[in-house]
Amino acid sequence: MERTQIQSYLNLNKERFLSELLDLLKIPSISAKPEHKSDMLKTAEAIKKSLIDAGADKVEICETKGYPVVYGEKIIDPDKPTVVVYGHYDVQPADPLDLWDSPPFEPVIKKTDIHPDGAIFARGSCDDKGQMYMHVKAFEIMMKTGTLPCNVKFMIEGEEEVGSPSLGPWIIENKEKLKGDIILISDTSIIANDIPSIDSGLRGLAYMEVEVTGPNRDLHSGVYGGAVANPINILCKMIASCHDENNHITIPGFYDQVHELSNEERAEMAKAPFDLDVFKKDLSIDEERGEKGYSTNERTGIRPTLDVNGIWGGYTGEGAKTVLPSKAFAKISMRLVPNQSSQTISELFKKHFETIAPNSVKVKVTAHHGGEPVVVPITSRGFISASKAMEETYGKKPIPTRSGGSIPIVALFKKELGMDSILFGFGLDSDALHSPNEHYGLFNFYKGIETIPLFYKYFTTK
Ligand code: BES
Ligand code: MN
Ligand code: MN
């Protein structure tokens, strides 16, 4: 009965829901770039308006030390459970712009092999405006059809893509306001559109920057080359030494805290369907690569990693300039698994790089933002409710999976607010998040809107 009501409201309003999302995607809310400050505030205003229109009360733009959090709530009965929805309205920078087939902030709908019904191509379409907006529209449907079964609070932040530096302090100051029973987040992926899944964990992150200094100025690479340490050569060597021949990370103590899964748990994980050929084809690679002894899903789900995210120094302009650079830099991320600690791993990394640097250079290591790994108990009421909701709309039980990505604030939700999070993502890993031509399937957008109200229903009914 309720499901039909929800579906018919959705069918009648499909076009409007989509056009509202497209309007949101037109605003370049890039949190990493200060020149987009006014776009950030404009996006926060637009979300505020959408929450008011959908029927939320006490909607406000809450100032933080950084970009604001948009808050709104609907309390129908203090004795009923409260779902706290989290999402983010900031997006990653869109560059390299020349690799986009259409401008990143001028959304277009195109069909693809994986999305035969069409997908919205725009920065933030999947991560996370499209997924966050599903919650606003699901809430609108429940409000307008009189089917909202419990209380709801929205907390939509603008700094996730830069590590949520202001949200941590903000939730600590607003514990009373945020009181609830579960955090609901759509900012992850499912295995495929016909294979629903729910993440039961996220990796943590330690993000480092290394600066290697050789001579006090750039030198003629012929006059001095061979007699002075080249900081780029040295940095490359240091980075290369971080993995052994089995792709094991060599930083002393790196694996000490890693929670190893039992054989039973690994066998359970291996049941999730995974097509290596599709994976390789999507990325145009001939062979996968990773830590020896682990499957691809394990390598991204339950094992920690170390990857260079950017490296620079010396001459990179057109043509040739014979120069032996004074400095070399790298940004290096480490993805962490339970029970590693971002702080401990950052310290081990720093100590290791300072130790392995030869005397011919100076090395400076700084830590950027980080975040702790999380696991969501799959036997919890929240997880089971999410599972039932998906089973109903997909016609199949979702498979519990481990995500390789990170949402740093989730560990703090548990630590500071005492709430578990349900990672109710509807995107696909192949949707090109953070890459050129990011997209989000229309199927996924509408399926999410249809499924979310069922989560509320199952979470509320005893
Ligand atoms: N939504 C992603 C994380 C994600 C993506 C999880 C796909 C699971 C599947 C989030 O916006 C993100 O990009 N997080 C960053 C965190 C960082 C900027 C602190 C990440 O994982 O790199
Ligand atoms: Mn995201
Ligand atoms: Mn992201």
CSV table of C-alpha atoms and ligand atoms in Angstrom, one decimal, residues 88 92 127 160-163 187-189 199 202 205 335 369 403 405-408 429 433-434, ligand 1:
chain,number,residue,atom,x,y,z
A,88,HIS,CA,28.1,16.4,1.6
A,92,GLN,CA,36.3,17.4,-5.9
A,127,ASP,CA,29.8,12.0,-5.1
A,160,GLU,CA,34.1,16.2,3.2
A,161,GLU,CA,36.4,16.3,0.2
A,162,VAL,CA,39.0,18.1,2.2
A,163,GLY,CA,38.8,15.8,5.3
A,187,ASP,CA,28.1,8.2,-0.3
A,188,THR,CA,29.4,4.7,-1.3
A,189,SER,CA,28.7,2.1,-4.0
A,199,ASP,CA,29.3,-1.6,2.8
A,202,LEU,CA,35.3,1.9,5.3
A,205,LEU,CA,43.4,7.5,5.8
A,335,ARG,CA,44.5,3.7,3.3
A,369,HIS,CA,44.1,15.3,7.1
A,403,SER,CA,34.6,-0.4,0.7
A,405,GLY,CA,37.2,4.5,0.2
A,406,SER,CA,37.1,6.7,3.3
A,407,ILE,CA,34.6,9.0,4.9
A,408,PRO,CA,36.6,10.3,7.9
A,429,ASP,CA,32.7,2.3,-8.5
A,433,LEU,CA,34.2,9.6,-8.9
A,434,HIS,CA,37.0,12.2,-8.6
B,1,BES,N1,32.3,9.2,-1.2
B,1,BES,C1,33.7,9.2,-1.1
B,1,BES,C2,34.2,7.9,-0.4
B,1,BES,C3,33.8,6.6,-1.1
B,1,BES,C4,33.7,6.5,-2.4
B,1,BES,C5,33.6,5.5,-0.3
B,1,BES,C6,33.3,5.3,-3.0
B,1,BES,C7,33.2,4.3,-0.9
B,1,BES,C8,33.1,4.2,-2.3
B,1,BES,C9,34.2,10.4,-0.4
B,1,BES,O1,33.6,11.6,-0.9
B,1,BES,C10,35.7,10.5,-0.6
B,1,BES,O2,36.1,10.7,-1.7
B,1,BES,N2,36.4,10.4,0.5
B,1,BES,C11,37.8,10.7,0.5
B,1,BES,C12,38.2,11.2,1.8
B,1,BES,C13,39.3,12.2,1.9
B,1,BES,C14,39.1,13.4,1.0
B,1,BES,C15,39.5,12.7,3.3
B,1,BES,C16,38.6,9.6,0.0
B,1,BES,O3,38.2,8.4,0.2
B,1,BES,O4,39.6,9.8,-0.6
